[in-house]
XYZ file of C-alpha atoms in Angstrom:
567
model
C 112.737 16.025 124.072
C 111.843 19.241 122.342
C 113.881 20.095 119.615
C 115.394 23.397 119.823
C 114.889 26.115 117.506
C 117.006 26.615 114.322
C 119.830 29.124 114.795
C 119.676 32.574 113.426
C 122.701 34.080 111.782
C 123.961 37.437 112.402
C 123.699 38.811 108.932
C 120.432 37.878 108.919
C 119.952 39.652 112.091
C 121.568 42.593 110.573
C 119.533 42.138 107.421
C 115.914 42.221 109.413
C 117.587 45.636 111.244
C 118.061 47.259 108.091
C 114.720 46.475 107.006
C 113.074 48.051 110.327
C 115.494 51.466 110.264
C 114.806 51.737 106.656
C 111.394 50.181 105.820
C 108.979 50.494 108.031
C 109.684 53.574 109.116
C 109.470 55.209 106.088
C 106.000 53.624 105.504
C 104.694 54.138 109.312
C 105.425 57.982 108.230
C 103.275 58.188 105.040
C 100.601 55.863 106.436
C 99.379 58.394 108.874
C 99.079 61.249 105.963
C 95.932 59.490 104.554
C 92.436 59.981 106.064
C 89.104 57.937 106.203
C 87.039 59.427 108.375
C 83.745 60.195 107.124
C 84.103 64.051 107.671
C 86.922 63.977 105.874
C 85.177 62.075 102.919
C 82.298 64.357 102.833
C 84.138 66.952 102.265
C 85.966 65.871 99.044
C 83.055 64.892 97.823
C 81.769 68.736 97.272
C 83.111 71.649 95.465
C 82.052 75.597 95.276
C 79.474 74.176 92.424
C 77.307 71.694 94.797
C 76.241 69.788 91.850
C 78.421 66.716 91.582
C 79.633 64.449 94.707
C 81.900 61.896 94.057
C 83.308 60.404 97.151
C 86.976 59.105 97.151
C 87.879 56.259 98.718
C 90.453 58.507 101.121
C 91.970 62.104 101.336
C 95.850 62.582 101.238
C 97.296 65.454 103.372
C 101.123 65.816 102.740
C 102.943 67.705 104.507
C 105.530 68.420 102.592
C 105.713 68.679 98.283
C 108.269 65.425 98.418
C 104.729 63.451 99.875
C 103.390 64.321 96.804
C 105.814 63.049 94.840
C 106.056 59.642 96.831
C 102.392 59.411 96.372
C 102.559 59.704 92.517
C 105.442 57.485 91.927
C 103.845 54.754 94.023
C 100.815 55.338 91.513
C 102.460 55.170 88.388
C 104.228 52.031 89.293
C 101.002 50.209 89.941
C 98.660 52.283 88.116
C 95.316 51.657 90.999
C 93.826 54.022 91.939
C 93.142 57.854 90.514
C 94.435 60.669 92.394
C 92.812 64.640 92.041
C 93.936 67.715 93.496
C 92.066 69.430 95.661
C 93.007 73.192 97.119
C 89.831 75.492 97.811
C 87.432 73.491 95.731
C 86.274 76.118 93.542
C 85.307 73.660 90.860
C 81.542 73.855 89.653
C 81.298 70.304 88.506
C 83.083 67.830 90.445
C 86.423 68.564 88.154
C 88.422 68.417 91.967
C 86.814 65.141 92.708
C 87.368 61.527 92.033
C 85.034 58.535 92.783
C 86.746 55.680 94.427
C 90.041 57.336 94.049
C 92.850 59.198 96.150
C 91.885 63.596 96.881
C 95.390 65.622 97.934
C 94.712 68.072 100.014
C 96.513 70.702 99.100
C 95.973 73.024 101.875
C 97.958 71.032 103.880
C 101.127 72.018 102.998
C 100.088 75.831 103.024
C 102.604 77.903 104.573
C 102.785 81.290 104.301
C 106.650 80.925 104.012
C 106.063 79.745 100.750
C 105.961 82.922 99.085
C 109.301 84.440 98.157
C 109.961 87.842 96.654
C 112.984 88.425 94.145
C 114.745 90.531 91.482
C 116.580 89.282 88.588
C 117.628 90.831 84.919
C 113.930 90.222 83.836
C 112.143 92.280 87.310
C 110.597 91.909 90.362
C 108.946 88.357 90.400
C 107.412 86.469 93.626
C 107.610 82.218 93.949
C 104.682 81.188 95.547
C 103.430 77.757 96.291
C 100.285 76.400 94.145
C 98.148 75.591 96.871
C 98.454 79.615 98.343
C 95.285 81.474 97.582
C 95.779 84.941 95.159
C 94.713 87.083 98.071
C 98.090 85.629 99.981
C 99.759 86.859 97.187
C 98.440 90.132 97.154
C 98.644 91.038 101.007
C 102.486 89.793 100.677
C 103.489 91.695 97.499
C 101.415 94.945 98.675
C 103.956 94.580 101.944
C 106.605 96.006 98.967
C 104.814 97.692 97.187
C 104.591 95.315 94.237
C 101.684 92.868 92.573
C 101.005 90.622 90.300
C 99.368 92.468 86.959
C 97.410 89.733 86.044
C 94.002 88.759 88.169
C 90.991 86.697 88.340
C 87.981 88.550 89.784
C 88.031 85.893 93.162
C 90.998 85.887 94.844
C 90.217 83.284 97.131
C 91.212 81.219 94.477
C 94.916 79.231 94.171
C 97.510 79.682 92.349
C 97.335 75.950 90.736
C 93.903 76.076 90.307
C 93.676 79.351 88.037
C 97.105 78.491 86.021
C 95.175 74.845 84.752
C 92.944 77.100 83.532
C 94.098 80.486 81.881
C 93.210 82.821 85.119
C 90.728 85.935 83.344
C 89.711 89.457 84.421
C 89.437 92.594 83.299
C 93.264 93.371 83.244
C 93.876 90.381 80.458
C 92.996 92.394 77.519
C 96.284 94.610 78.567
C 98.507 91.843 80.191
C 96.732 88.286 79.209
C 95.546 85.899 81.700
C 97.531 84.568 84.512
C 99.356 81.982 82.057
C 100.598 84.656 80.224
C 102.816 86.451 83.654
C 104.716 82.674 84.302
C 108.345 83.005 84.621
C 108.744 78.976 85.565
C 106.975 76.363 87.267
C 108.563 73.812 89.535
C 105.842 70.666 88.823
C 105.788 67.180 89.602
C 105.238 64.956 86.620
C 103.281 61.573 85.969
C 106.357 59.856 86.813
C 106.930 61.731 90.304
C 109.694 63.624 89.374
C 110.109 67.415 90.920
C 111.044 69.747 87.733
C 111.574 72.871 86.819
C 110.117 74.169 83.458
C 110.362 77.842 81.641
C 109.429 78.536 78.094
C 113.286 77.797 77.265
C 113.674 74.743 79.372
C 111.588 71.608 79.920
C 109.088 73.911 77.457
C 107.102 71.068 76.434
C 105.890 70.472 80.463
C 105.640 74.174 80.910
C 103.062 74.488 77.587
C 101.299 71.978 78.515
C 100.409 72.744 82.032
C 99.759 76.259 82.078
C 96.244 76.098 80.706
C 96.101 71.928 81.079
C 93.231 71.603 82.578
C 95.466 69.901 85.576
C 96.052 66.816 83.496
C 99.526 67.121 82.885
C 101.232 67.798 86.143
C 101.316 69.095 89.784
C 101.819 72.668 90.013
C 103.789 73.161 93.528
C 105.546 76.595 92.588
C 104.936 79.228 90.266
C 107.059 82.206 89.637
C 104.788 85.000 88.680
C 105.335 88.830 87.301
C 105.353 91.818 89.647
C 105.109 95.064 88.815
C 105.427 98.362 90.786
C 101.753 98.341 92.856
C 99.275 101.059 92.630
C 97.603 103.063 95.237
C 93.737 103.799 94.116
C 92.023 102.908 91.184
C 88.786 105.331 89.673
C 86.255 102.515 88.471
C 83.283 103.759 86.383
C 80.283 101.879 85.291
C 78.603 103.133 81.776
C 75.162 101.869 80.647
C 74.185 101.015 77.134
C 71.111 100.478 75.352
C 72.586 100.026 71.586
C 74.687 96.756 71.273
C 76.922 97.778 68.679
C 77.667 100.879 70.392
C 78.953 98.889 73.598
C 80.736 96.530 71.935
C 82.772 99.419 69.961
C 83.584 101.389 73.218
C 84.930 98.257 74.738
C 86.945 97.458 71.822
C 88.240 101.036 71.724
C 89.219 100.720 75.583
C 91.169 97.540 75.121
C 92.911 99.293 71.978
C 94.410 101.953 73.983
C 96.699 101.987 77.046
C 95.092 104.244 79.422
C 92.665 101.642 80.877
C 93.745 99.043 83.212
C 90.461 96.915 83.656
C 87.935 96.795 81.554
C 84.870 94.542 81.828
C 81.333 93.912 80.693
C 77.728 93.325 81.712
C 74.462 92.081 80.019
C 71.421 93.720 82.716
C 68.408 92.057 82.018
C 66.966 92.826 85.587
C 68.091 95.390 88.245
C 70.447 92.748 90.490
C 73.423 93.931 89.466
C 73.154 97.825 89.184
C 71.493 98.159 92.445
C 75.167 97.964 93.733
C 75.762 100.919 91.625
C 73.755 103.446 93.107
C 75.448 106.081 95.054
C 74.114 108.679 97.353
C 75.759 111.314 94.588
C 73.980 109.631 91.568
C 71.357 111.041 89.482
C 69.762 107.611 88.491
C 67.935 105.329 90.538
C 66.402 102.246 89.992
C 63.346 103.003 88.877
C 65.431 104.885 85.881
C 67.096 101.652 85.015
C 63.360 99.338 85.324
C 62.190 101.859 82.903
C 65.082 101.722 80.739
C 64.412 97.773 80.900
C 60.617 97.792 79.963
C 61.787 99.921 76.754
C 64.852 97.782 75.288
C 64.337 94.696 77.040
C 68.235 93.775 77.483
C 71.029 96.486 78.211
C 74.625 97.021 78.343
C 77.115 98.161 80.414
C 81.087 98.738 80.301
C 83.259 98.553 83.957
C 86.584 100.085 83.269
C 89.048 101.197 86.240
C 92.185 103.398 86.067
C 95.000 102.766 88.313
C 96.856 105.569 90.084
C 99.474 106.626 93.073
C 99.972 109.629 94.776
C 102.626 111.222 92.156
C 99.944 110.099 89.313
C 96.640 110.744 90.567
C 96.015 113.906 88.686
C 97.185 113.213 85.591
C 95.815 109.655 85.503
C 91.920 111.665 86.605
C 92.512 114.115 83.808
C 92.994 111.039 80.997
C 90.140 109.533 83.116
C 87.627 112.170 82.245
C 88.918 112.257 78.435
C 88.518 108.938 77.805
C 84.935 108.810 78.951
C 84.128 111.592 77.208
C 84.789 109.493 73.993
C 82.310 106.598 74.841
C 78.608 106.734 73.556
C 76.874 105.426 76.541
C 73.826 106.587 77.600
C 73.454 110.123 79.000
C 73.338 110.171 82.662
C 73.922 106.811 82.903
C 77.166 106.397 84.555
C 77.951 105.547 88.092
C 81.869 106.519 89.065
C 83.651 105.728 92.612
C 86.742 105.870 93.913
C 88.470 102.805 96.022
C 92.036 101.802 97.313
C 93.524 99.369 94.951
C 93.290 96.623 97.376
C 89.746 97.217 97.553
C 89.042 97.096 94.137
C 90.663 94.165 93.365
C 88.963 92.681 96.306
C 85.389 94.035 95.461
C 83.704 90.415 95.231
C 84.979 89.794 98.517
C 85.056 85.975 100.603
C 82.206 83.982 98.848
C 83.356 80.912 100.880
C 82.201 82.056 103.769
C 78.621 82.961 102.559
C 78.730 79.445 100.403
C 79.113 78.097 104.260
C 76.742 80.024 105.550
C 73.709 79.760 102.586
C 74.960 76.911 100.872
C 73.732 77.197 96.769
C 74.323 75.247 93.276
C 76.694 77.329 90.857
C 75.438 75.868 87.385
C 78.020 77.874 85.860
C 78.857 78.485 81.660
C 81.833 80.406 80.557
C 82.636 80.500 76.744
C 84.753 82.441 74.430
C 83.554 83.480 71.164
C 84.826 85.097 68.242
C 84.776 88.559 67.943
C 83.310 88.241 64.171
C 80.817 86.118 65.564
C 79.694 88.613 68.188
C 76.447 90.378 66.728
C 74.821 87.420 65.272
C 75.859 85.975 69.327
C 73.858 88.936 70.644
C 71.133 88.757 68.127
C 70.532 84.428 68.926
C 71.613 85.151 72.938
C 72.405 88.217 74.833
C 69.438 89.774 73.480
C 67.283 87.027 72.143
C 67.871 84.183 75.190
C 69.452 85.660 78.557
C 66.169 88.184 78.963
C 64.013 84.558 79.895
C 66.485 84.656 83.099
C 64.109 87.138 84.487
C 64.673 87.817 88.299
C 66.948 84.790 88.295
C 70.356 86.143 90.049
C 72.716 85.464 87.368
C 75.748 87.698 86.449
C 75.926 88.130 82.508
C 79.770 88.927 81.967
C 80.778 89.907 78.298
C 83.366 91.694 77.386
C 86.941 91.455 74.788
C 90.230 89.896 75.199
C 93.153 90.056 72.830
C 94.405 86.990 71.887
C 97.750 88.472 70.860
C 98.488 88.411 74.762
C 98.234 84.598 74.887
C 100.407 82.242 73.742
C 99.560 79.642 71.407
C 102.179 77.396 72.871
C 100.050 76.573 75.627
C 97.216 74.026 76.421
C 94.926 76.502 76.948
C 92.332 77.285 73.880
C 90.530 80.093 72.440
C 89.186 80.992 69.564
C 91.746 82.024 66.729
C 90.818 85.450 65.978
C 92.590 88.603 67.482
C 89.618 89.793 69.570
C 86.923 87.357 70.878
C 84.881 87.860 73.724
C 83.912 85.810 77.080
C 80.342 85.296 78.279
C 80.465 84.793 81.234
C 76.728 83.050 82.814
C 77.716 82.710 86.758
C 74.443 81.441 87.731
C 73.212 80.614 91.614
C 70.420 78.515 92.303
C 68.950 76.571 95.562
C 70.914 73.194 95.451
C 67.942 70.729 94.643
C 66.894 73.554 91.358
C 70.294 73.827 89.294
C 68.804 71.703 86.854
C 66.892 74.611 85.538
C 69.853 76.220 84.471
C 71.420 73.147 83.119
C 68.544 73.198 80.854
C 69.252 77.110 79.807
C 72.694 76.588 79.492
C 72.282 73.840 76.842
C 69.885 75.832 75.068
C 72.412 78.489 74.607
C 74.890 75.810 73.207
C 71.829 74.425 70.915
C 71.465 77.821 69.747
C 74.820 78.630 69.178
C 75.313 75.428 67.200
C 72.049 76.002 65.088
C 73.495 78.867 63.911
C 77.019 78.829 63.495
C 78.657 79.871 66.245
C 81.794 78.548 67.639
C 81.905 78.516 71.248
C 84.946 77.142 73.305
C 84.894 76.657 76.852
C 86.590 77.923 79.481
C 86.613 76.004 82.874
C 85.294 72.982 81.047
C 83.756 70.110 82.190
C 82.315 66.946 80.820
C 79.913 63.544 81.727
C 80.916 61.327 79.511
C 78.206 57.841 80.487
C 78.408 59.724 84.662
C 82.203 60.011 84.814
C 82.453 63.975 85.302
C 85.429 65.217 84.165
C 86.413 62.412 81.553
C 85.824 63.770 78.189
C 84.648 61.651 75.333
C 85.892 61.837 71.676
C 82.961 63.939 70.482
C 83.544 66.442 73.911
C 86.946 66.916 72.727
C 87.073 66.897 69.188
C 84.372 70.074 69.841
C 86.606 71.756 72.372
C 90.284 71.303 70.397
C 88.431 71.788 67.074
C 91.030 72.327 64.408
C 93.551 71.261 67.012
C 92.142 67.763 67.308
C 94.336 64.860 66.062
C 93.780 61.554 67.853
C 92.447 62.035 71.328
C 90.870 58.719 72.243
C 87.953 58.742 74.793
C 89.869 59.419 77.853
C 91.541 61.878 79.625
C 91.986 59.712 82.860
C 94.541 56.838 83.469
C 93.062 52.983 81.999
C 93.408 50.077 84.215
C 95.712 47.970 82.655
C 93.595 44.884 80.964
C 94.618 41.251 81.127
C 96.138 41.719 77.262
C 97.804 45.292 78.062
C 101.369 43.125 78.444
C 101.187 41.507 75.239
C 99.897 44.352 73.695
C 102.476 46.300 74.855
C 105.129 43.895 73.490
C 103.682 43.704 70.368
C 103.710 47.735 69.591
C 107.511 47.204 70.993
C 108.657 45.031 68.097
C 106.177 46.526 65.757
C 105.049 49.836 65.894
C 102.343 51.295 64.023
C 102.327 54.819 62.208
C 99.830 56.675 61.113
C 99.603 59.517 59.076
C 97.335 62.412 59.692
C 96.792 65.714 58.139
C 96.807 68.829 59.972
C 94.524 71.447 59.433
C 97.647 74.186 58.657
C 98.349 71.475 55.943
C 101.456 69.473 57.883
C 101.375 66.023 57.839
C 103.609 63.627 59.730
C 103.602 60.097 61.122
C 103.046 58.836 64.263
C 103.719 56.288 66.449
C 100.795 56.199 69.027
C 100.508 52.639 69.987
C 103.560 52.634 72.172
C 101.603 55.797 73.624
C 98.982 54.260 74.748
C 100.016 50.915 76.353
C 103.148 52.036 78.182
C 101.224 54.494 80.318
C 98.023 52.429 80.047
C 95.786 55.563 78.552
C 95.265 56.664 75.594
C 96.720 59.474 73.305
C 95.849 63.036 75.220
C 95.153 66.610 73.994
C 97.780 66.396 71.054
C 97.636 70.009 69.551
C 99.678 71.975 67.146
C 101.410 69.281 65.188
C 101.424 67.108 68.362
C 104.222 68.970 70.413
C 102.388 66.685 73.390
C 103.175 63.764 72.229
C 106.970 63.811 72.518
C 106.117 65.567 76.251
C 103.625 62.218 76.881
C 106.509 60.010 75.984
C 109.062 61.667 77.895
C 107.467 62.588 80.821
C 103.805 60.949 81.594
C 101.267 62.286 81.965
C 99.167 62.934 84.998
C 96.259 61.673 83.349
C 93.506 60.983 86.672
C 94.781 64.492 87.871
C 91.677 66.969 87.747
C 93.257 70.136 89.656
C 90.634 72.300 90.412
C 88.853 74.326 87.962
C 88.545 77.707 89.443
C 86.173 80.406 88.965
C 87.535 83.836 87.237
């Protein structure tokens, strides 16, 4: 006789119910939002750079910015696997990748719903999500006749992407970089929690993602400056054979408040003025070959005017008197005139050509001091960048004033009122990059050998093949004076067998240790409980360690690499 089957209560029928509704449902839903497929994997593994390709182990496509933060909080509690962000990939090294690890896809949550014009006490002001590209932001603000002041010179690049960085054009010398024109940020944390930071509340999150580098949290809103939109914009170009005469007509146009762009070039071949020439222009290019074989290197200053119908005239008049204060060289100055759409959208969709002609973008972007600047000229813009010959690189140099940054945030530069960006944006076939690699740490040997203190901008580091994860010496050259006790990793460490006890043992006894500042401040600190409750290591303390309190609080996104973006 078979025995029959042991009875099953009803609140253990009820129990198993709950667990279905509730359970399994909710994971059957976020199951579906990760992909394997080899496309798919491909394609994480590349950026705009096609240099590094580091192939996660699957892509996440939320839907929605609360499948972000489910993602992240199931992360921090076990601490597996690194996550990156990845929008539109305009990283040149691998920064939006993450070998083994977990890629968001951004863009799949992009909705043009997601941007939302408003007024308040301060202005006009626009919410937009950080996975919408800057060109969505202009076509939707130009609907009211509004815009953001500050730009980078590609707008298909995102909103998250730029803000990790600084976001820098010609318009930051007058309104700062993109960081600079941030109301608030709503951003998920290491933790997974949504919040919303200003510079009055949650300050320490919004400091130390605006210019982070992506490592501190998920940007999924920004609310960004408007101001009243232009119509046209005059844009001249002005050649220059004598360095110090340049560099004094820039610095005079980013003194005064007529200009709204201004920019800079180092010519050492005829690539870039050849889009210059007009039909109306005296000069042609055999003018500016012979102009070459006589000084070797030149110079030349973009600067653009903005205007609307009730300005145009007067803003043409100033026009004309301001260039008749610049020294350039006679003749040599090509002027147009283009809608103010157009201009800010002069570069145009490199994505599509990158599709199309796929090449390596080996690129170097520095800041330098403006006291350093002729002995930088003297060792590189004239002395180095003419062996580029016909190699089709865009030299960008031109000023910034640092008094329109904050030094609140992450982002650094050097600490001098004017310093200047080089800006090497080189192209190459994918299998020769190397070549530049080679140039580009030549410039850095030179700069070193003599001196000069270069900071990056859209860094990126190989510390022993792990792109992106900065060693001690990477950092402690990057933070300089700002350095404190950044230890070897930027990325979140695998808890260890001993990690527990470790742990415990900073709990009941905590070690301090004192360190000097370079201001002079000293204070202690308690960084062992740092590093074993979030199972990294002390990050990018700066400026009598305002991140460390923010690290303890809040945790940080430490695998997160957000794209890097071009300018």
């Amino acid at each position: 006789m078979m025995a029959s089957p042991p009875s099953i209560s009803i609140p253990f029928l009820s129990l198993l119910l709950i667990i279905a509704v509730c359970i399994v449902p909710r994971m059957t839903a976020f199951d579906p939002l990760f992909r394997y497929d080899n496309a798919t994997l491909e394609l994480a593994s590349q950026d705009y750079g096609l240099i590094v390709r580091d192939r996660p182990d699957s892509v996440f496509e939320p839907k929605y910015v609360r499948d972000i933060q489910f993602l992240i909080r199931q992360k921090y509690n076990r601490h597996d696997k690194n996550l990156s962000l990845r929008a539109h990939a305009h990283s040149t090294r691998g920064q939006c990748q993450v070998l083994g690890g977990i890629v968001i896809n951004m863009t799949s949550i992009k909705n043009t719903s997601r941007i939302n014009i408003g007024h308040n006490n301060i202005g006009y002001y626009a919410d937009v999500g950080g996975e919408l590209l800057w060109l969505d932001i202009l076509k939707a603000t130009l609907k009211r006749n509004l815009a953001p002041v500050s730009w980078t010179d590609y707008l298909h690049a995102s909103v998250g992407g730029t803000l990790s960085n600084g976001g820098i054009s010609g318009q930051s010398f007058k309104h700062g970089p993109q960081i600079s024109n941030v109301y608030s940020l709503n951003a998920i944390t290491g933790k997974g929690e949504m919040k919303t930071c200003t510079p009055t509340s949650n300050s320490d999150l919004f400091n130390a993602v605006l210019g982070g580098l992506g490592q501190f949290a998920v940007i999924t809103q920004a609310r960004i400056r408007l101001d009243k939109a232009p119509t046209g914009a005059t844009v001249t170009r002005l050649m220059y054979s004598d360095f110090q005469r340049f560099s004094d007509d820039q610095e005079f146009l980013i003194s005064s408040d007529l200009p709204n762009y201004v920019e800079g070039f180092v010519i050492v071949n005829n690539i870039i003025p050849s889009g210059w020439i007009t039909s109306n222009s005296s000069v042609t290019l055999r003018d500016i070959d012979a102009l070459l074989k006589n000084y070797t290197v030149l110079y030349a200053i973009e600067f653009a005017m903005y205007y609307d119908n009730q300005t145009s005239d007067t803003v043409h008049q100033k026009f004309q008197m301001l260039v008749g204060k610049l020294t350039f060289i006679p003749n040599f100055s090509f002027t147009v005139e283009m809608s103010y759409f157009d201009f800010l959208y002069r570069v145009g969709d490199l994505d599509t050509i990158q599709q199309q002609y796929p090449q390596a973008h080996p690129w170097l972007v520095l800041f330098i001091p403006g006291s350093q600047k002729n002995d930088f000229n003297k060792y590189v813009l004239a002395g180095l960048l003419p062996q580029l010959g016909q190699a089709p690189t865009i030299p960008l140099f031109y000023p910034l004033n640092a008094t329109k940054w904050s030094n609140k945030t992450s982002a650094v530069i050097p600490d001098e009122e004017i310093f200047y960006t080089l800006g090497l944006l080189h192209r190459s076939a994918v299998s020769h990059y190397k070549k530049f690699d080679r140039f580009n740490q030549k410039l850095l040997s030179i700069c070193r050998k003599n001196g000069i203190i270069c900071k990056k901008y859209l860094p990126y580091y190989d510390n022993q093949g792990h792109v992106g994860i900065p060693s001690q010496k990477d950092l402690r050259g990057h933070l300089m004076n700002n350095w404190l006790d950044v230890q070897n990793t930027l990325t979140w460490r695998k808890h260890g067998p001993n990690d527990k006890a470790k742990a415990k043992k900073c709990e009941e006894k905590p070690r301090s240790d004192n360190k000097r500042l370079s201001n002079g401040d000293s204070r202690a600190e308690d960084r062992c409980k740092v590093r074993y409750k979030y199972g990294q290591y002390t990050p990018l303390e700066k400026l009598q360690g305002r991140f460390l309190r923010f690290l303890k609080n809040e945790g940080m996104l430490a695998s997160f690499h957000d794209e890097l973006l071009s300018q």
